[in-house]
Amino acid sequence: VVVNLLNLSTMKLSLASLLFAAPAAAFAPSGSFGVPRTSLNMSTETEEKAFAKLPATIKPGVVTGKALQDLLQNASDNGYAIPGVNIVGTDSINSCMEAAAKYGGPIMVTFSKGGGQFIAGKAADNTDDAASIAGAISGAKHVHEVAKLYGVPVVLHTDHCQKAWLPWIDGLLAASEEHFAQTGEPLFSSHMLDLSEEPLEENIGICRDYMEKFAKVNILLEFELGVTGGEEDGVDNTDVDSSRLYTQPEEVWYSYQQLSTVENAMFTCAASFGNVHGVYAPGNVDLQPVILHNSQKFIAEKLDNGIDKPMLFVFHGGSGSSVDDIKYAIEGGVVKMNIDTDTQWAFWDGVRAYEKEHHDYLQGQIGNPDGDDIPNKKYYDPRMSLRAGQEAMAARLCQAAEDLNCVNVLN
């Protein structure tokens, strides 16, 4: 997910430009905006707690609604961020949950439109996004069935959705509405609408319309201000004007005000601070996490309610970022960081290493260095190489959790 082809290191940012913000996400509690944190309806301690360090609302398995709200606020209050990982099937989904169980923290499993289609099968009919919708729903149901077995909180999220892709979200929302009618909880925990290419008023106007729908079934909205550079899963911003990589605090404040008028609204804001999808050579990306800190100060002064970090931000384009930038972004209110490029490489690298180690046993069904008539089935069984990929991806996510201060945050 992250670093950019644009040579932003040549940019001479003025002091005023440091007041801009980057793909970070702001979170509004349910109810009216500006409510002091002490009145956010945080869970009471009368309820039995599943995790010693988390509010009682948060249980193993898929986390939605009030539990999700409490989880994100806990991350902000305690200075950690949740890894948000793009997945393409049950192998990567299970790697996410395996990693979370190992590092002792929550995980966010993220479906893209293309990822949903891949889960359904590339040969499946995708007319009107049918395969993209069905695949994401299938993957979400898989998580609902097995997440509790890993003993960790799991957030089910969807990634960048442009204006032209809104019918995909409509299909997923319909599935959540059906699930809510049956269980009292949505199928998906949250959805991201990326309307950053539209004028601000139109972006937030559409987001507000969807926020009204989401609020009825306890779904959180993630919205984007500014643009995340680079290219990822059909969203190509490699040639975007560099000025659009930095969001202004006034834009975040306007969005917060508009969305907070929705009853029971829950939202995060991906504000751009120079973020770029992908991994690039050092010097090609100029992250400015100070933008988040300045945005928090700006909004806190507007609210004047004693809360120093009123917004919860999300960090897009996290792969390849320096640990120092990640830590400083978390201090500025980041509660989730997206990871895709690094985990894609990790999975492949695990498969590659498996093939290298067992190369001589993978050249035919029969015959290897141990004998010409010895079968090789136990080596070419797809589960063997896929498991190697799973383990490598899980290990990379444990490393990411360390960078995000997300280790041992449950108990």
Short mmCIF file of C-alpha atoms in Angstrom, two decimals:
data_model
loop_
_atom_site.label_atom_id
_atom_site.label_comp_id
_atom_site.label_asym_id
_atom_site.label_seq_id
_atom_site.Cartn_x
_atom_site.Cartn_y
_atom_site.Cartn_z
CA VAL A 1 0.00 0.00 0.00
CA VAL A 2 2.27 2.80 0.29
CA VAL A 3 5.16 4.74 -0.93
CA ASN A 4 5.12 6.78 -4.13
CA LEU A 5 6.66 7.19 -7.52
CA LEU A 6 6.36 10.96 -7.17
CA ASN A 7 9.62 12.53 -6.09
CA LEU A 8 8.02 14.42 -3.25
CA SER A 9 11.35 14.86 -1.54
CA THR A 10 11.95 17.85 -3.82
CA MET A 11 8.88 19.60 -2.47
CA LYS A 12 9.55 22.63 -0.31
CA LEU A 13 6.66 22.53 2.11
CA SER A 14 6.01 25.85 3.76
CA LEU A 15 4.96 26.08 7.36
CA ALA A 16 1.43 26.65 6.16
CA SER A 17 1.46 23.43 4.16
CA LEU A 18 2.18 21.51 7.34
CA LEU A 19 -1.35 22.34 8.35
CA PHE A 20 -2.53 19.90 5.75
CA ALA A 21 -3.62 16.33 6.53
CA ALA A 22 -2.92 12.84 4.97
CA PRO A 23 -4.93 9.62 4.50
CA ALA A 24 -5.79 9.32 8.13
CA ALA A 25 -9.18 8.53 9.48
CA ALA A 26 -11.30 10.47 11.88
CA PHE A 27 -13.75 8.73 14.14
CA ALA A 28 -16.92 10.25 15.47
CA PRO A 29 -18.77 8.65 18.38
CA SER A 30 -22.43 7.86 18.03
CA GLY A 31 -24.67 10.74 18.95
CA SER A 32 -23.93 14.41 18.37
CA PHE A 33 -20.42 15.58 17.56
CA GLY A 34 -18.29 17.27 20.17
CA VAL A 35 -19.57 15.09 23.02
CA PRO A 36 -16.90 14.67 25.72
CA ARG A 37 -15.23 11.27 25.69
CA THR A 38 -16.61 10.53 29.14
CA SER A 39 -20.10 10.48 27.63
CA LEU A 40 -19.38 8.22 24.68
CA ASN A 41 -21.43 5.42 26.21
CA MET A 42 -18.30 3.39 26.85
CA SER A 43 -18.99 -0.13 28.10
CA THR A 44 -19.61 -0.67 31.78
CA GLU A 45 -17.49 -2.98 33.88
CA THR A 46 -20.59 -4.86 35.07
CA GLU A 47 -20.40 -6.90 31.86
CA GLU A 48 -18.00 -9.82 31.94
CA LYS A 49 -14.82 -8.97 30.06
CA ALA A 50 -13.34 -11.29 27.45
CA PHE A 51 -10.07 -9.32 27.33
CA ALA A 52 -8.47 -7.79 30.40
CA LYS A 53 -7.19 -4.68 28.61
CA LEU A 54 -10.25 -3.98 26.45
CA PRO A 55 -13.79 -2.77 27.18
CA ALA A 56 -16.31 -5.49 27.98
CA THR A 57 -18.23 -4.95 24.74
CA ILE A 58 -15.34 -6.43 22.73
CA LYS A 59 -15.45 -10.22 22.33
CA PRO A 60 -13.53 -12.74 20.20
CA GLY A 61 -14.90 -12.83 16.66
CA VAL A 62 -16.26 -10.15 14.35
CA VAL A 63 -16.54 -6.74 16.03
CA THR A 64 -19.27 -4.31 14.94
CA GLY A 65 -21.24 -1.31 16.17
CA LYS A 66 -20.64 -0.26 19.78
CA ALA A 67 -17.85 -2.83 20.22
CA LEU A 68 -16.03 -1.42 17.19
CA GLN A 69 -16.47 2.10 18.51
CA ASP A 70 -14.99 1.05 21.85
CA LEU A 71 -12.10 -0.78 20.16
CA LEU A 72 -11.05 2.23 18.08
CA GLN A 73 -11.30 4.55 21.05
CA ASN A 74 -9.21 2.14 23.10
CA ALA A 75 -6.54 2.21 20.38
CA SER A 76 -6.50 6.00 20.41
CA ASP A 77 -6.39 6.22 24.20
CA ASN A 78 -3.61 3.65 24.51
CA GLY A 79 -1.42 4.63 21.57
CA TYR A 80 -1.69 1.68 19.19
CA ALA A 81 -3.03 1.13 15.68
CA ILE A 82 -4.69 -1.93 14.17
CA PRO A 83 -3.20 -3.54 11.05
CA GLY A 84 -5.71 -3.27 8.18
CA VAL A 85 -4.82 -5.97 5.67
CA ASN A 86 -6.05 -6.41 2.10
CA ILE A 87 -6.93 -10.04 1.43
CA VAL A 88 -7.69 -12.11 -1.68
CA GLY A 89 -8.96 -15.41 -0.28
CA THR A 90 -9.15 -17.65 2.75
CA ASP A 91 -5.36 -18.15 2.78
CA SER A 92 -4.69 -14.47 3.39
CA ILE A 93 -7.75 -14.12 5.65
CA ASN A 94 -6.54 -16.95 7.87
CA SER A 95 -3.00 -15.52 7.88
CA CYS A 96 -4.41 -12.30 9.33
CA MET A 97 -6.21 -14.05 12.16
CA GLU A 98 -3.27 -16.36 12.86
CA ALA A 99 -1.01 -13.32 13.17
CA ALA A 100 -3.45 -11.53 15.49
CA ALA A 101 -3.57 -14.56 17.77
CA LYS A 102 0.25 -14.60 17.88
CA TYR A 103 0.80 -10.90 18.56
CA GLY A 104 -2.15 -10.62 20.93
CA GLY A 105 -4.19 -7.87 19.32
CA PRO A 106 -7.07 -7.07 16.98
CA ILE A 107 -6.92 -7.30 13.18
CA MET A 108 -8.84 -5.66 10.35
CA VAL A 109 -9.58 -7.93 7.38
CA THR A 110 -10.11 -5.76 4.31
CA PHE A 111 -11.90 -6.68 1.07
CA SER A 112 -11.33 -4.73 -2.12
CA LYS A 113 -13.66 -4.83 -5.10
CA GLY A 114 -11.06 -6.80 -7.06
CA GLY A 115 -10.37 -9.05 -4.10
CA GLY A 116 -14.05 -9.89 -3.85
CA GLN A 117 -14.13 -10.82 -7.51
CA PHE A 118 -11.06 -13.02 -7.09
CA ILE A 119 -12.68 -14.87 -4.19
CA ALA A 120 -15.76 -15.58 -6.32
CA GLY A 121 -13.52 -16.75 -9.16
CA LYS A 122 -12.13 -14.83 -12.12
CA ALA A 123 -14.28 -16.91 -14.47
CA ALA A 124 -17.50 -15.99 -12.63
CA ASP A 125 -19.92 -13.56 -14.27
CA ASN A 126 -19.17 -10.09 -12.87
CA THR A 127 -21.94 -8.24 -14.67
CA ASP A 128 -23.15 -5.42 -12.40
CA ASP A 129 -20.39 -6.38 -9.92
CA ALA A 130 -22.14 -9.67 -9.18
CA ALA A 131 -18.91 -11.59 -8.56
CA SER A 132 -17.28 -8.75 -6.61
CA ILE A 133 -20.33 -8.61 -4.34
CA ALA A 134 -20.73 -12.38 -3.96
CA GLY A 135 -17.03 -12.94 -3.30
CA ALA A 136 -16.81 -10.30 -0.58
CA ILE A 137 -19.95 -11.66 1.07
CA SER A 138 -18.57 -15.19 0.90
CA GLY A 139 -15.30 -14.08 2.49
CA ALA A 140 -17.14 -12.17 5.22
CA LYS A 141 -19.24 -15.23 6.06
CA HIS A 142 -16.07 -17.31 6.29
CA VAL A 143 -14.69 -14.87 8.88
CA HIS A 144 -17.94 -14.91 10.86
CA GLU A 145 -17.76 -18.70 11.01
CA VAL A 146 -14.14 -19.11 12.11
CA ALA A 147 -12.98 -15.85 13.74
CA LYS A 148 -13.92 -16.92 17.27
CA LEU A 149 -11.65 -19.94 16.92
CA TYR A 150 -8.66 -17.59 16.84
CA GLY A 151 -9.73 -15.84 20.05
CA VAL A 152 -9.19 -12.28 18.78
CA PRO A 153 -11.35 -9.29 17.74
CA VAL A 154 -11.71 -9.07 13.95
CA VAL A 155 -12.99 -6.04 12.04
CA LEU A 156 -14.53 -6.76 8.62
CA HIS A 157 -13.84 -3.78 6.36
CA THR A 158 -13.93 -2.87 2.65
CA ASP A 159 -11.33 -0.72 0.92
CA HIS A 160 -11.40 2.16 -1.59
CA CYS A 161 -14.76 2.57 -3.32
CA GLN A 162 -14.89 5.27 -5.96
CA LYS A 163 -18.10 6.98 -7.06
CA ALA A 164 -18.47 4.67 -10.05
CA TRP A 165 -18.15 1.64 -7.77
CA LEU A 166 -20.94 2.56 -5.33
CA PRO A 167 -23.21 -0.23 -6.66
CA TRP A 168 -20.66 -2.66 -5.15
CA ILE A 169 -21.20 -1.10 -1.72
CA ASP A 170 -24.96 -1.12 -2.28
CA GLY A 171 -24.82 -4.89 -2.76
CA LEU A 172 -22.75 -5.38 0.39
CA LEU A 173 -25.02 -3.07 2.36
CA ALA A 174 -28.05 -5.13 1.32
CA ALA A 175 -26.30 -8.24 2.67
CA SER A 176 -25.59 -6.44 5.96
CA GLU A 177 -29.20 -5.29 6.22
CA GLU A 178 -30.37 -8.87 5.81
CA HIS A 179 -27.81 -10.10 8.35
CA PHE A 180 -28.84 -7.34 10.77
CA ALA A 181 -32.50 -8.34 10.52
CA GLN A 182 -31.54 -11.90 11.45
CA THR A 183 -28.85 -11.30 14.10
CA GLY A 184 -28.95 -7.68 15.21
CA GLU A 185 -25.46 -7.12 13.76
CA PRO A 186 -24.30 -6.18 10.24
CA LEU A 187 -22.33 -8.60 8.08
CA PHE A 188 -19.56 -6.03 7.59
CA SER A 189 -18.15 -3.85 10.36
CA SER A 190 -17.27 -0.88 8.16
CA HIS A 191 -16.99 0.38 4.60
CA MET A 192 -14.67 2.93 3.01
CA LEU A 193 -16.00 5.42 0.48
CA ASP A 194 -13.18 7.06 -1.46
CA LEU A 195 -14.81 10.05 -3.16
CA SER A 196 -11.70 12.20 -2.82
CA GLU A 197 -11.65 12.85 -6.58
CA GLU A 198 -14.97 14.70 -6.23
CA PRO A 199 -15.38 18.26 -4.91
CA LEU A 200 -15.42 18.34 -1.12
CA GLU A 201 -19.12 19.19 -0.81
CA GLU A 202 -20.12 16.36 -3.16
CA ASN A 203 -17.73 13.92 -1.47
CA ILE A 204 -19.14 14.57 1.98
CA GLY A 205 -22.71 14.91 0.73
CA ILE A 206 -22.64 11.39 -0.71
CA CYS A 207 -20.84 10.11 2.38
CA ARG A 208 -23.54 11.63 4.57
CA ASP A 209 -26.26 9.89 2.53
CA TYR A 210 -24.50 6.56 3.07
CA MET A 211 -23.81 7.36 6.71
CA GLU A 212 -27.57 7.59 7.25
CA LYS A 213 -27.97 4.10 5.78
CA PHE A 214 -24.99 2.67 7.65
CA ALA A 215 -26.10 4.09 10.99
CA LYS A 216 -29.35 2.13 10.86
CA VAL A 217 -27.42 -1.16 10.91
CA ASN A 218 -24.40 -0.14 13.04
CA ILE A 219 -21.86 0.10 10.21
CA LEU A 220 -18.93 2.51 10.50
CA LEU A 221 -18.00 4.75 7.57
CA GLU A 222 -14.42 5.48 6.56
CA PHE A 223 -14.12 8.44 4.22
CA GLU A 224 -11.13 9.92 2.40
CA LEU A 225 -9.97 13.50 2.06
CA GLY A 226 -7.12 14.25 -0.29
CA VAL A 227 -5.64 11.52 -2.45
CA THR A 228 -3.46 8.51 -1.68
CA GLY A 229 -0.84 8.38 -4.43
CA GLY A 230 0.41 5.35 -6.30
CA GLU A 231 -1.66 2.46 -7.62
CA GLU A 232 -3.57 -0.31 -5.87
CA ASP A 233 -6.19 -2.77 -7.04
CA GLY A 234 -7.64 -0.69 -9.88
CA VAL A 235 -7.21 2.73 -8.21
CA ASP A 236 -4.40 4.53 -10.06
CA ASN A 237 -3.20 7.90 -8.73
CA THR A 238 0.40 7.67 -9.89
CA ASP A 239 0.18 10.94 -11.85
CA VAL A 240 -1.85 12.97 -9.34
CA ASP A 241 -0.80 16.56 -8.57
CA SER A 242 1.39 16.36 -5.46
CA SER A 243 -0.59 19.14 -3.74
CA ARG A 244 -3.58 16.79 -3.54
CA LEU A 245 -1.59 14.43 -1.32
CA TYR A 246 -2.04 16.82 1.62
CA THR A 247 -5.42 17.48 3.25
CA GLN A 248 -6.25 20.74 5.00
CA PRO A 249 -7.55 20.70 8.60
CA GLU A 250 -10.47 22.88 7.56
CA GLU A 251 -11.62 20.09 5.25
CA VAL A 252 -11.48 17.54 8.07
CA TRP A 253 -13.43 19.88 10.35
CA TYR A 254 -16.10 20.50 7.68
CA SER A 255 -16.50 16.75 7.14
CA TYR A 256 -16.70 16.07 10.87
CA GLN A 257 -19.45 18.65 11.28
CA GLN A 258 -21.52 17.37 8.36
CA LEU A 259 -21.32 13.67 9.20
CA SER A 260 -21.91 14.23 12.90
CA THR A 261 -25.40 15.50 12.18
CA VAL A 262 -26.43 11.91 11.41
CA GLU A 263 -27.95 10.14 14.39
CA ASN A 264 -25.79 7.24 15.64
CA ALA A 265 -23.03 8.14 13.16
CA MET A 266 -19.72 6.33 13.46
CA PHE A 267 -16.95 7.32 11.08
CA THR A 268 -13.21 7.49 10.53
CA CYS A 269 -11.42 9.85 8.19
CA ALA A 270 -8.55 8.95 5.90
CA ALA A 271 -6.88 12.33 5.53
CA SER A 272 -3.89 12.50 3.20
CA PHE A 273 -0.48 13.46 4.56
CA GLY A 274 1.64 12.41 1.57
CA ASN A 275 0.66 8.75 1.60
CA VAL A 276 1.28 6.56 -1.42
CA HIS A 277 0.32 2.98 -2.27
CA GLY A 278 3.23 0.70 -3.01
CA VAL A 279 6.87 0.54 -1.95
CA TYR A 280 9.40 2.86 -3.51
CA ALA A 281 13.04 3.83 -3.10
CA PRO A 282 13.88 6.11 -0.15
CA GLY A 283 13.42 9.80 -0.94
CA ASN A 284 10.49 9.38 -3.31
CA VAL A 285 7.81 9.88 -0.67
CA ASP A 286 7.47 12.84 1.67
CA LEU A 287 5.21 11.83 4.55
CA GLN A 288 4.17 14.65 6.86
CA PRO A 289 2.46 13.08 9.93
CA VAL A 290 2.70 16.49 11.61
CA ILE A 291 -0.37 17.30 9.53
CA LEU A 292 -2.38 14.97 11.74
CA HIS A 293 -1.17 16.65 14.90
CA ASN A 294 -2.00 20.09 13.50
CA SER A 295 -5.44 18.88 12.40
CA GLN A 296 -6.16 17.53 15.88
CA LYS A 297 -5.22 20.87 17.39
CA PHE A 298 -7.40 22.74 14.91
CA ILE A 299 -10.48 20.60 15.59
CA ALA A 300 -9.90 20.47 19.35
CA GLU A 301 -9.91 24.25 19.45
CA LYS A 302 -13.17 24.31 17.51
CA LEU A 303 -14.83 21.77 19.81
CA ASP A 304 -13.33 23.22 23.01
CA ASN A 305 -14.40 20.19 25.07
CA GLY A 306 -11.12 19.21 26.67
CA ILE A 307 -10.33 16.36 24.26
CA ASP A 308 -6.91 16.73 22.64
CA LYS A 309 -7.39 14.04 19.95
CA PRO A 310 -11.03 14.38 18.84
CA MET A 311 -10.42 12.64 15.50
CA LEU A 312 -9.44 9.05 14.88
CA PHE A 313 -7.32 8.83 11.77
CA VAL A 314 -6.42 5.92 9.52
CA PHE A 315 -3.11 5.64 7.69
CA HIS A 316 -3.36 4.55 4.05
CA GLY A 317 -0.32 3.40 2.15
CA GLY A 318 1.55 1.99 5.14
CA SER A 319 3.81 -0.54 3.40
CA GLY A 320 7.41 0.62 3.34
CA SER A 321 6.88 3.50 5.78
CA SER A 322 9.55 4.24 8.36
CA VAL A 323 8.88 3.19 11.93
CA ASP A 324 9.44 6.77 13.06
CA ASP A 325 6.71 8.06 10.71
CA ILE A 326 4.36 5.29 11.85
CA LYS A 327 4.92 6.04 15.54
CA TYR A 328 4.45 9.77 15.05
CA ALA A 329 1.27 9.19 13.05
CA ILE A 330 -0.12 7.05 15.88
CA GLU A 331 0.66 9.85 18.33
CA GLY A 332 -1.42 12.06 16.04
CA GLY A 333 -4.48 9.83 16.36
CA VAL A 334 -4.01 7.05 13.80
CA VAL A 335 -5.88 3.93 14.96
CA LYS A 336 -5.50 1.75 11.85
CA MET A 337 -2.83 1.41 9.18
CA ASN A 338 -3.46 -0.24 5.83
CA ILE A 339 -1.00 -2.89 4.67
CA ASP A 340 -1.08 -4.66 1.31
CA THR A 341 2.13 -4.45 -0.69
CA ASP A 342 4.32 -5.82 2.11
CA THR A 343 1.99 -8.71 2.88
CA GLN A 344 1.65 -9.60 -0.79
CA TRP A 345 5.42 -9.87 -1.01
CA ALA A 346 5.62 -11.85 2.24
CA PHE A 347 3.11 -14.43 1.01
CA TRP A 348 4.94 -14.84 -2.29
CA ASP A 349 8.31 -14.99 -0.55
CA GLY A 350 7.07 -17.85 1.62
CA VAL A 351 5.96 -19.79 -1.45
CA ARG A 352 9.22 -18.99 -3.24
CA ALA A 353 11.30 -20.20 -0.30
CA TYR A 354 9.29 -23.43 -0.13
CA GLU A 355 9.92 -24.12 -3.82
CA LYS A 356 13.61 -23.40 -3.44
CA GLU A 357 13.97 -25.73 -0.47
CA HIS A 358 12.08 -28.61 -2.10
CA HIS A 359 12.92 -27.89 -5.74
CA ASP A 360 14.24 -31.35 -6.53
CA TYR A 361 11.04 -32.92 -5.14
CA LEU A 362 8.76 -30.71 -7.29
CA GLN A 363 9.94 -31.67 -10.79
CA GLY A 364 7.57 -34.57 -11.32
CA GLN A 365 4.98 -36.70 -9.61
CA ILE A 366 7.46 -39.55 -9.16
CA GLY A 367 11.21 -39.48 -8.76
CA ASN A 368 13.45 -37.36 -6.53
CA PRO A 369 16.96 -37.46 -5.01
CA ASP A 370 15.79 -40.26 -2.69
CA GLY A 371 14.88 -42.59 -5.55
CA ASP A 372 13.53 -42.74 -9.09
CA ASP A 373 10.32 -44.48 -8.03
CA ILE A 374 9.49 -42.41 -4.92
CA PRO A 375 6.30 -40.29 -5.18
CA ASN A 376 6.37 -36.55 -4.47
CA LYS A 377 2.74 -35.99 -3.57
CA LYS A 378 3.45 -34.71 -0.05
CA TYR A 379 5.59 -31.94 -1.59
CA TYR A 380 3.31 -30.75 -4.40
CA ASP A 381 0.12 -30.97 -2.36
CA PRO A 382 -1.09 -27.32 -2.75
CA ARG A 383 -1.58 -27.06 1.01
CA MET A 384 2.17 -27.30 1.52
CA SER A 385 3.21 -24.28 -0.52
CA LEU A 386 0.11 -22.31 0.48
CA ARG A 387 0.86 -22.98 4.14
CA ALA A 388 4.37 -21.65 3.62
CA GLY A 389 2.84 -18.47 2.21
CA GLN A 390 0.42 -18.21 5.14
CA GLU A 391 3.22 -18.54 7.69
CA ALA A 392 5.37 -15.93 5.97
CA MET A 393 2.48 -13.47 5.73
CA ALA A 394 1.57 -14.00 9.39
CA ALA A 395 5.18 -13.38 10.40
CA ARG A 396 5.24 -10.10 8.45
CA LEU A 397 2.04 -9.01 10.17
CA CYS A 398 3.53 -9.74 13.58
CA GLN A 399 6.36 -7.40 12.62
CA ALA A 400 3.81 -4.78 11.55
CA ALA A 401 1.98 -5.13 14.86
CA GLU A 402 5.22 -4.35 16.69
CA ASP A 403 5.64 -1.18 14.62
CA LEU A 404 2.03 -0.24 15.42
CA ASN A 405 2.35 -0.86 19.19
CA CYS A 406 -0.38 -3.48 18.77
CA VAL A 407 1.32 -6.36 20.60
CA ASN A 408 -0.27 -7.76 23.77
CA VAL A 409 -3.05 -5.19 23.86
CA LEU A 410 -5.75 -7.77 24.72
CA ASN A 411 -4.55 -9.25 28.01
#
